[in-house]
Short mmCIF file of N, CA and C in Angstrom, two decimals:
data_model
loop_
_atom_site.label_atom_id
_atom_site.label_comp_id
_atom_site.label_asym_id
_atom_site.label_seq_id
_atom_site.Cartn_x
_atom_site.Cartn_y
_atom_site.Cartn_z
N MET R 1 -9.32 11.10 -8.44
CA MET R 1 -7.91 10.76 -8.32
C MET R 1 -7.76 9.28 -8.65
N HIS R 2 -6.73 8.97 -9.41
CA HIS R 2 -6.43 7.58 -9.76
C HIS R 2 -5.20 7.12 -8.99
N CYS R 3 -5.09 5.81 -8.77
CA CYS R 3 -3.87 5.25 -8.19
C CYS R 3 -3.69 3.82 -8.68
N SER R 4 -2.46 3.37 -8.61
CA SER R 4 -2.12 1.99 -8.94
C SER R 4 -1.61 1.30 -7.69
N VAL R 5 -1.96 0.03 -7.54
CA VAL R 5 -1.62 -0.73 -6.34
C VAL R 5 -0.67 -1.86 -6.72
N TYR R 6 0.37 -2.03 -5.89
CA TYR R 6 1.39 -3.06 -6.12
C TYR R 6 1.59 -3.87 -4.85
N LYS R 7 2.04 -5.11 -5.03
CA LYS R 7 2.51 -5.92 -3.90
C LYS R 7 3.89 -6.43 -4.26
N GLY R 8 4.67 -6.73 -3.22
CA GLY R 8 6.03 -7.19 -3.46
C GLY R 8 6.22 -8.63 -3.05
N ARG R 9 7.21 -9.26 -3.64
CA ARG R 9 7.48 -10.67 -3.30
C ARG R 9 8.02 -10.84 -1.89
N LYS R 10 8.74 -9.85 -1.40
CA LYS R 10 9.31 -9.95 -0.05
C LYS R 10 8.28 -9.65 1.03
N ALA R 11 7.25 -8.92 0.70
CA ALA R 11 6.23 -8.52 1.67
C ALA R 11 4.84 -8.67 1.03
N PRO R 12 4.38 -9.89 0.83
CA PRO R 12 3.15 -10.11 0.07
C PRO R 12 1.88 -9.55 0.71
N ASP R 13 1.89 -9.28 2.01
CA ASP R 13 0.70 -8.71 2.66
C ASP R 13 0.77 -7.20 2.78
N HIS R 14 1.79 -6.60 2.20
CA HIS R 14 1.95 -5.15 2.19
C HIS R 14 1.62 -4.66 0.77
N TYR R 15 1.02 -3.49 0.69
CA TYR R 15 0.66 -2.94 -0.62
C TYR R 15 1.21 -1.53 -0.75
N LEU R 16 1.71 -1.23 -1.94
CA LEU R 16 2.24 0.08 -2.27
C LEU R 16 1.28 0.75 -3.25
N PHE R 17 0.78 1.92 -2.87
CA PHE R 17 -0.13 2.70 -3.72
C PHE R 17 0.68 3.84 -4.34
N LEU R 18 0.52 4.03 -5.64
CA LEU R 18 1.20 5.11 -6.35
C LEU R 18 0.18 5.93 -7.14
N PRO R 19 0.43 7.23 -7.30
CA PRO R 19 -0.53 8.05 -8.04
C PRO R 19 -0.53 7.78 -9.55
N ARG R 20 0.56 7.21 -10.07
CA ARG R 20 0.66 6.89 -11.50
C ARG R 20 1.28 5.51 -11.67
N ARG R 21 0.75 4.75 -12.60
CA ARG R 21 1.22 3.39 -12.82
C ARG R 21 2.69 3.38 -13.25
N ASP R 22 3.44 2.53 -12.60
CA ASP R 22 4.86 2.30 -12.89
C ASP R 22 5.74 3.53 -12.71
N ASP R 23 5.30 4.51 -11.94
CA ASP R 23 6.11 5.69 -11.66
C ASP R 23 6.66 5.58 -10.24
N PHE R 24 7.86 5.00 -10.14
CA PHE R 24 8.47 4.73 -8.85
C PHE R 24 9.47 5.81 -8.44
N ASP R 25 9.54 6.92 -9.19
CA ASP R 25 10.54 7.96 -8.93
C ASP R 25 10.42 8.56 -7.54
N GLY R 26 9.21 8.70 -7.00
CA GLY R 26 9.03 9.31 -5.70
C GLY R 26 9.12 8.36 -4.53
N VAL R 27 9.39 7.08 -4.80
CA VAL R 27 9.43 6.07 -3.74
C VAL R 27 10.87 5.89 -3.27
N PRO R 28 11.13 6.02 -1.98
CA PRO R 28 12.50 5.83 -1.48
C PRO R 28 13.03 4.44 -1.83
N GLN R 29 14.30 4.39 -2.20
CA GLN R 29 14.92 3.12 -2.60
C GLN R 29 14.85 2.09 -1.49
N ALA R 30 15.01 2.53 -0.24
CA ALA R 30 14.95 1.59 0.89
C ALA R 30 13.58 0.90 0.95
N LEU R 31 12.53 1.64 0.65
CA LEU R 31 11.18 1.06 0.65
C LEU R 31 11.03 0.07 -0.50
N LEU R 32 11.52 0.42 -1.67
CA LEU R 32 11.46 -0.50 -2.80
C LEU R 32 12.23 -1.78 -2.50
N ASP R 33 13.37 -1.66 -1.83
CA ASP R 33 14.17 -2.83 -1.48
C ASP R 33 13.41 -3.75 -0.52
N ARG R 34 12.64 -3.18 0.39
CA ARG R 34 11.87 -4.00 1.34
C ARG R 34 10.75 -4.77 0.66
N PHE R 35 10.19 -4.20 -0.39
CA PHE R 35 9.12 -4.87 -1.13
C PHE R 35 9.66 -5.95 -2.05
N GLY R 36 10.84 -5.77 -2.57
CA GLY R 36 11.36 -6.71 -3.56
C GLY R 36 10.72 -6.44 -4.92
N VAL R 37 10.68 -7.45 -5.76
CA VAL R 37 10.09 -7.31 -7.09
C VAL R 37 8.60 -6.99 -6.93
N LEU R 38 8.17 -5.91 -7.57
CA LEU R 38 6.78 -5.47 -7.44
C LEU R 38 5.91 -6.03 -8.56
N GLU R 39 4.69 -6.38 -8.18
CA GLU R 39 3.69 -6.88 -9.12
C GLU R 39 2.48 -5.96 -9.07
N HIS R 40 2.05 -5.47 -10.24
CA HIS R 40 0.87 -4.61 -10.30
C HIS R 40 -0.36 -5.44 -9.97
N VAL R 41 -1.16 -4.96 -9.03
CA VAL R 41 -2.35 -5.68 -8.58
C VAL R 41 -3.61 -5.12 -9.22
N MET R 42 -3.77 -3.79 -9.17
CA MET R 42 -4.97 -3.17 -9.73
C MET R 42 -4.81 -1.66 -9.78
N ASP R 43 -5.72 -1.03 -10.51
CA ASP R 43 -5.84 0.42 -10.54
C ASP R 43 -7.16 0.78 -9.87
N LEU R 44 -7.17 1.91 -9.17
CA LEU R 44 -8.37 2.36 -8.47
C LEU R 44 -8.66 3.82 -8.80
N VAL R 45 -9.93 4.16 -8.77
CA VAL R 45 -10.36 5.56 -8.80
C VAL R 45 -10.73 5.90 -7.36
N LEU R 46 -10.07 6.91 -6.82
CA LEU R 46 -10.29 7.29 -5.42
C LEU R 46 -11.16 8.53 -5.34
N THR R 47 -12.14 8.49 -4.47
CA THR R 47 -12.98 9.64 -4.15
C THR R 47 -13.12 9.68 -2.63
N PRO R 48 -13.41 10.83 -2.06
CA PRO R 48 -13.57 10.90 -0.60
C PRO R 48 -14.68 9.98 -0.08
N GLN R 49 -15.64 9.64 -0.92
CA GLN R 49 -16.75 8.79 -0.50
C GLN R 49 -16.43 7.30 -0.59
N ARG R 50 -15.36 6.96 -1.27
CA ARG R 50 -15.03 5.54 -1.47
C ARG R 50 -14.60 4.91 -0.15
N ARG R 51 -15.01 3.68 0.07
CA ARG R 51 -14.62 2.95 1.28
C ARG R 51 -13.63 1.86 0.87
N LEU R 52 -12.57 1.74 1.64
CA LEU R 52 -11.58 0.70 1.43
C LEU R 52 -11.53 -0.17 2.67
N ALA R 53 -11.23 -1.44 2.49
CA ALA R 53 -11.30 -2.41 3.58
C ALA R 53 -10.33 -2.11 4.72
N ARG R 54 -9.09 -1.78 4.41
CA ARG R 54 -8.07 -1.65 5.46
C ARG R 54 -7.42 -0.28 5.53
N THR R 55 -7.87 0.64 4.73
CA THR R 55 -7.18 1.92 4.64
C THR R 55 -8.16 3.08 4.71
N ASP R 56 -7.79 4.11 5.44
CA ASP R 56 -8.58 5.33 5.47
C ASP R 56 -8.37 6.09 4.16
N ILE R 57 -9.43 6.31 3.44
CA ILE R 57 -9.34 6.92 2.11
C ILE R 57 -8.71 8.31 2.16
N HIS R 58 -9.00 9.07 3.20
CA HIS R 58 -8.45 10.43 3.31
C HIS R 58 -6.94 10.40 3.56
N ALA R 59 -6.48 9.48 4.39
CA ALA R 59 -5.04 9.33 4.63
C ALA R 59 -4.33 8.88 3.36
N LEU R 60 -4.95 7.97 2.63
CA LEU R 60 -4.37 7.48 1.38
C LEU R 60 -4.24 8.62 0.37
N MET R 61 -5.31 9.35 0.15
CA MET R 61 -5.29 10.43 -0.84
C MET R 61 -4.29 11.52 -0.44
N ARG R 62 -4.25 11.87 0.84
CA ARG R 62 -3.32 12.88 1.32
C ARG R 62 -1.87 12.43 1.11
N SER R 63 -1.59 11.17 1.44
CA SER R 63 -0.23 10.65 1.29
C SER R 63 0.19 10.62 -0.18
N LEU R 64 -0.71 10.25 -1.06
CA LEU R 64 -0.38 10.24 -2.49
C LEU R 64 -0.04 11.65 -2.98
N LEU R 65 -0.78 12.64 -2.51
CA LEU R 65 -0.53 14.03 -2.93
C LEU R 65 0.75 14.60 -2.31
N VAL R 66 0.98 14.33 -1.03
CA VAL R 66 2.10 14.94 -0.32
C VAL R 66 3.40 14.15 -0.47
N GLN R 67 3.32 12.82 -0.28
CA GLN R 67 4.52 12.00 -0.27
C GLN R 67 4.76 11.25 -1.57
N GLY R 68 3.75 11.13 -2.41
CA GLY R 68 3.92 10.45 -3.69
C GLY R 68 3.73 8.95 -3.62
N CYS R 69 3.39 8.42 -2.45
CA CYS R 69 3.12 6.99 -2.31
C CYS R 69 2.43 6.75 -0.97
N TYR R 70 1.90 5.54 -0.82
CA TYR R 70 1.26 5.14 0.43
C TYR R 70 1.51 3.65 0.61
N VAL R 71 1.84 3.23 1.82
CA VAL R 71 2.06 1.81 2.12
C VAL R 71 0.95 1.32 3.03
N GLN R 72 0.28 0.26 2.60
CA GLN R 72 -0.74 -0.39 3.43
C GLN R 72 -0.12 -1.62 4.08
N LEU R 73 -0.10 -1.63 5.40
CA LEU R 73 0.44 -2.75 6.15
C LEU R 73 -0.65 -3.78 6.42
N PRO R 74 -0.27 -5.02 6.68
CA PRO R 74 -1.28 -6.04 7.00
C PRO R 74 -1.91 -5.75 8.35
N PRO R 75 -3.12 -6.24 8.57
CA PRO R 75 -3.72 -6.04 9.89
C PRO R 75 -2.88 -6.76 10.94
N LYS R 76 -2.85 -6.18 12.12
CA LYS R 76 -2.07 -6.78 13.20
C LYS R 76 -2.71 -8.10 13.62
N ASP R 77 -1.88 -9.12 13.70
CA ASP R 77 -2.36 -10.43 14.15
C ASP R 77 -2.38 -10.39 15.67
N GLU R 78 -3.56 -10.46 16.25
CA GLU R 78 -3.69 -10.35 17.70
C GLU R 78 -3.73 -11.71 18.39
N THR R 79 -3.42 -12.76 17.67
CA THR R 79 -3.40 -14.08 18.27
C THR R 79 -2.20 -14.20 19.20
N ASP R 80 -2.42 -14.67 20.41
CA ASP R 80 -1.33 -14.91 21.35
C ASP R 80 -0.93 -16.38 21.21
N PHE R 81 0.12 -16.63 20.46
CA PHE R 81 0.53 -18.00 20.20
C PHE R 81 1.07 -18.69 21.45
N ASN R 82 1.42 -17.92 22.47
CA ASN R 82 1.89 -18.53 23.71
C ASN R 82 0.77 -19.21 24.48
N GLN R 83 -0.48 -18.84 24.22
CA GLN R 83 -1.60 -19.43 24.94
C GLN R 83 -2.26 -20.57 24.17
N ILE R 84 -1.75 -20.88 23.00
CA ILE R 84 -2.30 -21.98 22.21
C ILE R 84 -1.48 -23.23 22.49
N ALA R 85 -2.11 -24.27 23.00
CA ALA R 85 -1.41 -25.55 23.23
C ALA R 85 -2.35 -26.54 23.86
#
């Protein structure tokens, strides 16, 4: 399975995965609006054995097949800024 990865200017730490390059037809307009202008980052070949840094490969592949896209959110920042001083 192939996919294309994009990032948006409004959400630079979020990534949008699509099953086909530049095919945004299956992506809800509200989601596209949250990303802003999209920039193509890379293309990937996905296999069940492939390991990704922040994403479960099985969830990604399933979402691409069922929903037509997948959004990778940034890791949660667990720093408690109230205790820094």
